[in-house]
Amino acid sequence: MIKFHKAGCDFMNLISISQHLHTEFVGRDVEYYESISSTNNRAKEIAEQKLEGTVIIAEEQTQGKGRLSRKWVSPKGKGLWFSIILKPNLEPDKVYKITLIGAAAVNEALKEMGIKSSIKWPNDIIIEGKKVCGVLTEMSCEKNRVKYVVMGIGINVNLELEDFDTELKKKATSLKVMTGKEIDRSRLLACVLNHMERLYIPFKEKGILVDTIRICKEESILIGKEVRIIKGDVERVGNVIDIDDEGQLVVEYEDSQIEKILSGEVSIRGMEGYI
Ligand code: BT5
């Protein structure tokens, strides 16, 4: 059973979501909007009153956001713009691991739907060098414990290239553009939620992240590549040699120094263009 709070109506189809959803708690309470500023913001407003696994989803976001207050383009009826409320018993400095669970879940869901993609640690899903999905994890904490985490996921499902401005066209794409086919958003949503819960439960219950890390490594677009790491004003070039068991990116610099990087601390660009 899914509890569906619906304002307005569109083809985001409850029956189709239910048919494909196999979760215990993720996506069992869904708040749906035709238009909203940002599903992450709405999720944060209601997180304390809601059960873990509640999903906020919108056809359109007028102020969709990325990390560091960047803008996330979220046009109407073409994407999956949603947020999941989570309540892990966790220290705030471990929350970065939840972003990796989100990225791994999306990658697995795309694979299940026959679409080959890669993970650009920590929060992007890439197809042929272009971004089709981003994950934004936000949290509220008290006394060094997490009160709630909001995991926001944006997937460019049926967007056309014209939905992106000239700058974004160079680095963003959609599943429809890449596959030439319209994708069933309801099925893809259910698929992401299924994988998300499968990967999240062992982490929540026992801190186990093995499957998530395996997926992030196997599907990594960064391991073995030379990258530029930007931290504030400082930029360094290094080689990505691994993602460790804690989900940190392991980078070796030209002077053989090795650094482990936590998600959220850095921006990474490929040597040529974006990836
Ligand atoms: C992200 O940030 O990739 C996280 C995006 C999270 C979006 C979801 S949608 C549901 C939920 N509610 C929200 O308000 N947000 C979350 P970041 O790594 O900082 O990447 C942001 C950058 O990606 C922007 O600066 C643009 O360059 C680019 N970008 C913007 N919109 C895009 C899109 N639709 N597809 C691909 N790239 C985009």
Short mmCIF file of C-alpha atoms and ligand atoms in Angstrom, two decimals:
data_model
loop_
_atom_site.label_atom_id
_atom_site.label_comp_id
_atom_site.label_asym_id
_atom_site.label_seq_id
_atom_site.Cartn_x
_atom_site.Cartn_y
_atom_site.Cartn_z
CA MET A 1 0.00 0.00 0.00
CA ILE A 2 1.19 3.48 -0.85
CA LYS A 3 -0.25 6.52 0.89
CA PHE A 4 -0.42 9.13 -1.85
CA HIS A 5 -1.00 12.79 -1.07
CA LYS A 6 -1.81 14.25 -4.42
CA ALA A 7 -2.36 17.82 -5.46
CA GLY A 8 -3.43 18.13 -9.08
CA CYS A 9 -2.89 15.25 -11.48
CA ASP A 10 -0.45 14.08 -14.10
CA PHE A 11 0.72 10.83 -15.57
CA MET A 12 3.01 10.14 -12.60
CA ASN A 13 1.00 7.04 -11.97
CA LEU A 14 0.31 5.60 -8.54
CA ILE A 15 -0.77 2.23 -9.91
CA SER A 16 2.38 1.90 -11.96
CA ILE A 17 4.56 2.89 -8.97
CA SER A 18 2.78 0.33 -6.72
CA GLN A 19 3.15 -2.41 -9.32
CA HIS A 20 6.90 -2.04 -9.34
CA LEU A 21 7.58 -1.07 -5.73
CA HIS A 22 8.84 -3.88 -3.49
CA THR A 23 9.96 -1.87 -0.47
CA GLU A 24 9.08 -2.12 3.18
CA PHE A 25 9.13 1.58 3.99
CA VAL A 26 10.83 3.65 1.28
CA GLY A 27 8.16 5.25 -0.92
CA ARG A 28 5.23 3.96 1.13
CA ASP A 29 4.15 7.54 1.87
CA VAL A 30 4.39 9.85 -1.14
CA GLU A 31 3.67 13.57 -1.23
CA TYR A 32 3.19 14.69 -4.83
CA TYR A 33 3.26 18.23 -6.25
CA GLU A 34 2.58 19.62 -9.69
CA SER A 35 5.03 22.40 -8.91
CA ILE A 36 7.18 23.20 -5.90
CA SER A 37 10.24 25.32 -5.18
CA SER A 38 12.41 22.36 -4.18
CA THR A 39 11.46 18.87 -2.99
CA ASN A 40 14.45 18.95 -0.63
CA ASN A 41 13.15 22.12 1.02
CA ARG A 42 9.67 20.64 1.41
CA ALA A 43 11.12 17.41 2.81
CA LYS A 44 13.08 19.38 5.40
CA GLU A 45 9.92 21.23 6.47
CA ILE A 46 8.03 18.02 7.21
CA ALA A 47 10.84 15.59 8.04
CA GLU A 48 10.36 15.62 11.80
CA GLN A 49 6.65 14.74 11.56
CA LYS A 50 7.05 12.11 8.85
CA LEU A 51 8.09 8.47 8.94
CA GLU A 52 11.37 7.34 7.49
CA GLY A 53 11.08 6.58 3.78
CA THR A 54 8.55 9.31 2.98
CA VAL A 55 9.04 10.60 -0.56
CA ILE A 56 8.32 14.12 -1.81
CA ILE A 57 8.05 14.31 -5.57
CA ALA A 58 7.24 17.10 -7.98
CA GLU A 59 6.57 17.43 -11.69
CA GLU A 60 8.50 20.69 -11.69
CA GLN A 61 10.85 22.56 -9.34
CA THR A 62 11.03 26.31 -9.62
CA GLN A 63 14.12 26.54 -7.43
CA GLY A 64 15.70 23.13 -7.76
CA LYS A 65 19.14 23.19 -6.20
CA GLY A 66 22.45 21.39 -6.43
CA ARG A 67 25.34 21.41 -3.98
CA LEU A 68 26.77 24.74 -2.82
CA SER A 69 23.49 26.48 -3.77
CA ARG A 70 23.96 25.75 -7.45
CA LYS A 71 20.86 25.70 -9.63
CA TRP A 72 19.26 22.40 -10.72
CA VAL A 73 17.21 22.64 -13.92
CA SER A 74 13.90 20.81 -13.30
CA PRO A 75 11.36 21.38 -16.10
CA LYS A 76 7.78 20.16 -15.87
CA GLY A 77 6.66 16.60 -16.49
CA LYS A 78 9.93 15.34 -17.91
CA GLY A 79 12.16 14.39 -15.03
CA LEU A 80 12.18 12.66 -11.70
CA TRP A 81 12.71 15.31 -9.05
CA PHE A 82 12.25 13.78 -5.61
CA SER A 83 13.53 13.60 -2.05
CA ILE A 84 13.53 10.77 0.48
CA ILE A 85 13.35 11.39 4.23
CA LEU A 86 15.73 9.12 6.16
CA LYS A 87 16.33 8.79 9.89
CA PRO A 88 19.54 6.87 10.46
CA ASN A 89 21.09 6.75 13.92
CA LEU A 90 24.35 8.26 12.71
CA GLU A 91 27.06 10.80 13.44
CA PRO A 92 26.86 13.78 11.06
CA ASP A 93 30.32 13.09 9.64
CA LYS A 94 29.09 9.75 8.23
CA VAL A 95 26.21 11.24 6.26
CA TYR A 96 28.34 11.54 3.11
CA LYS A 97 27.96 7.75 2.81
CA ILE A 98 24.24 8.17 2.19
CA THR A 99 24.98 10.15 -0.98
CA LEU A 100 26.91 7.14 -2.26
CA ILE A 101 23.92 4.88 -1.51
CA GLY A 102 21.77 7.22 -3.62
CA ALA A 103 24.18 7.25 -6.54
CA ALA A 104 24.60 3.46 -6.42
CA ALA A 105 20.81 2.98 -6.27
CA VAL A 106 20.21 5.15 -9.36
CA ASN A 107 22.96 3.39 -11.28
CA GLU A 108 21.50 -0.03 -10.37
CA ALA A 109 18.00 1.09 -11.35
CA LEU A 110 19.21 2.29 -14.75
CA LYS A 111 21.03 -1.00 -15.26
CA GLU A 112 17.82 -2.88 -14.45
CA MET A 113 16.06 -0.81 -17.11
CA GLY A 114 18.75 -1.67 -19.63
CA ILE A 115 20.60 1.66 -19.53
CA LYS A 116 24.37 1.69 -19.09
CA SER A 117 25.68 4.49 -16.91
CA SER A 118 28.64 5.29 -14.67
CA ILE A 119 29.05 6.85 -11.26
CA LYS A 120 31.13 9.95 -10.91
CA TRP A 121 31.94 9.95 -7.22
CA PRO A 122 30.33 11.19 -5.09
CA ASN A 123 26.98 12.25 -6.53
CA ASP A 124 26.69 12.18 -10.31
CA ILE A 125 25.45 9.62 -12.78
CA ILE A 126 27.02 9.93 -16.19
CA ILE A 127 26.19 8.54 -19.61
CA GLU A 128 28.74 8.98 -22.39
CA GLY A 129 30.48 11.78 -20.55
CA LYS A 130 27.34 13.73 -19.71
CA LYS A 131 25.41 14.13 -16.49
CA VAL A 132 21.94 12.59 -16.29
CA CYS A 133 21.48 12.63 -12.54
CA GLY A 134 22.69 14.37 -9.40
CA VAL A 135 22.20 13.60 -5.71
CA LEU A 136 22.00 16.25 -3.01
CA THR A 137 22.06 15.09 0.61
CA GLU A 138 21.13 17.50 3.37
CA MET A 139 20.75 16.88 7.09
CA SER A 140 19.66 18.24 10.42
CA CYS A 141 21.50 17.21 13.56
CA GLU A 142 21.52 17.69 17.29
CA LYS A 143 24.26 16.86 19.81
CA ASN A 144 26.41 15.10 17.24
CA ARG A 145 23.55 12.82 16.14
CA VAL A 146 21.59 13.05 12.93
CA LYS A 147 17.92 13.99 13.38
CA TYR A 148 17.09 13.38 9.74
CA VAL A 149 18.67 13.22 6.33
CA VAL A 150 16.99 14.38 3.13
CA MET A 151 18.33 12.69 0.04
CA GLY A 152 17.34 14.62 -3.08
CA ILE A 153 17.65 12.92 -6.45
CA GLY A 154 17.22 14.60 -9.81
CA ILE A 155 17.11 12.39 -12.92
CA ASN A 156 16.82 13.84 -16.43
CA VAL A 157 14.43 11.25 -17.77
CA ASN A 158 12.51 12.56 -20.80
CA LEU A 159 14.10 15.99 -21.16
CA GLU A 160 15.00 17.25 -24.64
CA LEU A 161 18.31 18.95 -25.36
CA GLU A 162 16.37 22.22 -25.74
CA ASP A 163 15.54 22.04 -22.02
CA PHE A 164 19.18 22.91 -21.30
CA ASP A 165 20.79 26.26 -22.01
CA THR A 166 23.88 26.48 -24.20
CA GLU A 167 26.31 26.00 -21.31
CA LEU A 168 24.44 23.06 -19.81
CA LYS A 169 24.02 21.33 -23.19
CA LYS A 170 27.78 20.71 -23.14
CA LYS A 171 27.65 18.70 -19.93
CA ALA A 172 24.08 17.48 -19.36
CA THR A 173 21.86 15.01 -21.15
CA SER A 174 18.76 12.90 -20.54
CA LEU A 175 17.85 9.24 -20.70
CA LYS A 176 15.54 9.97 -23.63
CA VAL A 177 18.25 11.78 -25.59
CA MET A 178 20.72 8.95 -24.95
CA THR A 179 18.39 6.01 -25.63
CA GLY A 180 16.08 7.61 -28.20
CA LYS A 181 13.12 6.33 -26.18
CA GLU A 182 10.57 7.79 -23.79
CA ILE A 183 11.15 6.21 -20.36
CA ASP A 184 8.36 5.29 -17.90
CA ARG A 185 9.07 7.63 -14.99
CA SER A 186 6.85 5.75 -12.53
CA ARG A 187 8.65 2.48 -13.15
CA LEU A 188 12.06 4.11 -12.91
CA LEU A 189 11.08 5.80 -9.64
CA ALA A 190 9.95 2.49 -8.12
CA CYS A 191 13.15 0.86 -9.33
CA VAL A 192 15.36 3.53 -7.71
CA LEU A 193 13.40 3.28 -4.44
CA ASN A 194 13.74 -0.53 -4.43
CA HIS A 195 17.51 -0.38 -4.84
CA MET A 196 17.80 2.50 -2.43
CA GLU A 197 16.08 0.54 0.36
CA ARG A 198 18.05 -2.62 -0.41
CA LEU A 199 21.34 -0.73 -0.02
CA TYR A 200 20.19 1.47 2.86
CA ILE A 201 18.86 -1.20 5.27
CA PRO A 202 22.24 -2.93 5.95
CA PHE A 203 23.85 0.47 6.39
CA LYS A 204 21.18 1.70 8.80
CA GLU A 205 21.09 -1.50 10.81
CA LYS A 206 24.76 -2.48 10.90
CA GLY A 207 26.74 0.25 9.19
CA ILE A 208 27.37 -2.14 6.27
CA LEU A 209 28.18 -0.43 2.99
CA VAL A 210 29.82 -3.29 1.13
CA ASP A 211 27.38 -3.49 -1.78
CA THR A 212 27.26 0.27 -2.22
CA ILE A 213 31.05 0.54 -2.34
CA ARG A 214 31.33 -2.40 -4.71
CA ILE A 215 28.86 -0.72 -7.09
CA CYS A 216 30.57 2.68 -6.76
CA LYS A 217 33.92 1.06 -7.59
CA GLU A 218 32.75 -1.20 -10.40
CA GLU A 219 30.81 1.57 -12.07
CA SER A 220 33.26 4.37 -11.29
CA ILE A 221 34.17 6.73 -14.08
CA LEU A 222 37.03 8.19 -12.01
CA ILE A 223 39.16 5.24 -10.92
CA GLY A 224 42.27 5.11 -13.07
CA LYS A 225 41.77 8.64 -14.37
CA GLU A 226 43.78 11.78 -13.90
CA VAL A 227 41.63 14.43 -12.32
CA ARG A 228 41.74 17.98 -11.09
CA ILE A 229 40.70 18.44 -7.50
CA ILE A 230 39.52 21.83 -6.48
CA LYS A 231 39.34 22.79 -2.82
CA GLY A 232 38.39 26.41 -2.39
CA ASP A 233 41.07 28.31 -4.29
CA VAL A 234 43.54 25.45 -4.38
CA GLU A 235 43.68 23.16 -7.39
CA ARG A 236 45.71 19.96 -7.60
CA VAL A 237 46.13 17.30 -10.25
CA GLY A 238 46.23 13.66 -9.22
CA ASN A 239 45.31 10.10 -10.15
CA VAL A 240 42.29 8.42 -8.65
CA ILE A 241 43.46 5.01 -7.50
CA ASP A 242 40.52 3.72 -5.48
CA ILE A 243 37.37 4.25 -3.47
CA ASP A 244 38.08 2.82 -0.02
CA ASP A 245 35.76 0.82 2.26
CA GLU A 246 34.56 4.01 3.90
CA GLY A 247 33.58 5.47 0.54
CA GLN A 248 36.45 7.94 0.39
CA LEU A 249 38.11 8.76 -2.91
CA VAL A 250 41.78 7.78 -2.83
CA VAL A 251 43.97 10.11 -4.89
CA GLU A 252 47.68 9.90 -5.59
CA TYR A 253 49.43 13.16 -6.45
CA GLU A 254 52.45 13.67 -8.70
CA ASP A 255 54.75 13.76 -5.63
CA SER A 256 53.39 10.28 -4.64
CA GLN A 257 51.48 11.73 -1.73
CA ILE A 258 48.18 9.91 -1.18
CA GLU A 259 45.07 11.65 0.00
CA LYS A 260 41.65 10.29 0.96
CA ILE A 261 38.83 12.66 0.18
CA LEU A 262 35.39 12.77 1.74
CA SER A 263 32.45 13.58 -0.47
CA GLY A 264 31.28 17.14 -0.45
CA GLU A 265 34.74 18.57 0.15
CA VAL A 266 35.81 18.86 -3.42
CA SER A 267 34.73 19.37 -6.98
CA ILE A 268 36.33 17.18 -9.56
CA ARG A 269 36.70 17.84 -13.23
CA GLY A 270 38.19 15.58 -15.85
CA MET A 271 41.25 16.88 -17.62
CA GLU A 272 39.22 17.45 -20.77
CA GLY A 273 35.83 19.00 -20.27
CA TYR A 274 33.50 18.11 -17.51
CA ILE A 275 33.48 14.46 -16.50
C1 BT5 B 1 23.82 18.00 -7.92
O1 BT5 B 1 24.52 19.11 -7.54
O2 BT5 B 1 24.12 17.32 -8.88
C2 BT5 B 1 22.62 17.69 -7.06
C3 BT5 B 1 21.32 17.81 -7.80
C4 BT5 B 1 20.15 17.40 -6.94
C5 BT5 B 1 18.85 17.74 -7.57
C6 BT5 B 1 17.69 17.16 -6.78
S1 BT5 B 1 16.18 17.28 -7.63
C7 BT5 B 1 15.30 16.85 -6.21
C8 BT5 B 1 15.98 17.53 -5.06
N1 BT5 B 1 15.46 18.86 -4.84
C9 BT5 B 1 16.36 19.81 -5.09
O3 BT5 B 1 16.16 21.05 -5.01
N2 BT5 B 1 17.54 19.24 -5.45
C10 BT5 B 1 17.45 17.80 -5.42
P1 BT5 B 1 25.91 19.56 -8.15
O4 BT5 B 1 26.87 18.41 -8.16
O5 BT5 B 1 26.26 20.75 -7.36
O6 BT5 B 1 25.60 19.92 -9.63
C11 BT5 B 1 24.94 21.10 -9.97
C12 BT5 B 1 25.39 21.49 -11.36
O7 BT5 B 1 24.86 20.58 -12.33
C13 BT5 B 1 24.88 22.86 -11.80
O8 BT5 B 1 25.77 23.86 -11.41
C14 BT5 B 1 24.83 22.72 -13.31
O9 BT5 B 1 26.09 22.92 -13.89
C15 BT5 B 1 24.49 21.25 -13.50
N3 BT5 B 1 23.04 21.05 -13.72
C16 BT5 B 1 21.99 21.81 -13.36
N4 BT5 B 1 20.83 21.25 -13.70
C17 BT5 B 1 21.15 20.08 -14.31
C18 BT5 B 1 20.38 19.03 -14.87
N5 BT5 B 1 19.04 19.01 -14.87
N6 BT5 B 1 21.08 18.00 -15.41
C19 BT5 B 1 22.42 17.94 -15.41
N7 BT5 B 1 23.20 18.90 -14.88
C20 BT5 B 1 22.56 19.96 -14.33
#
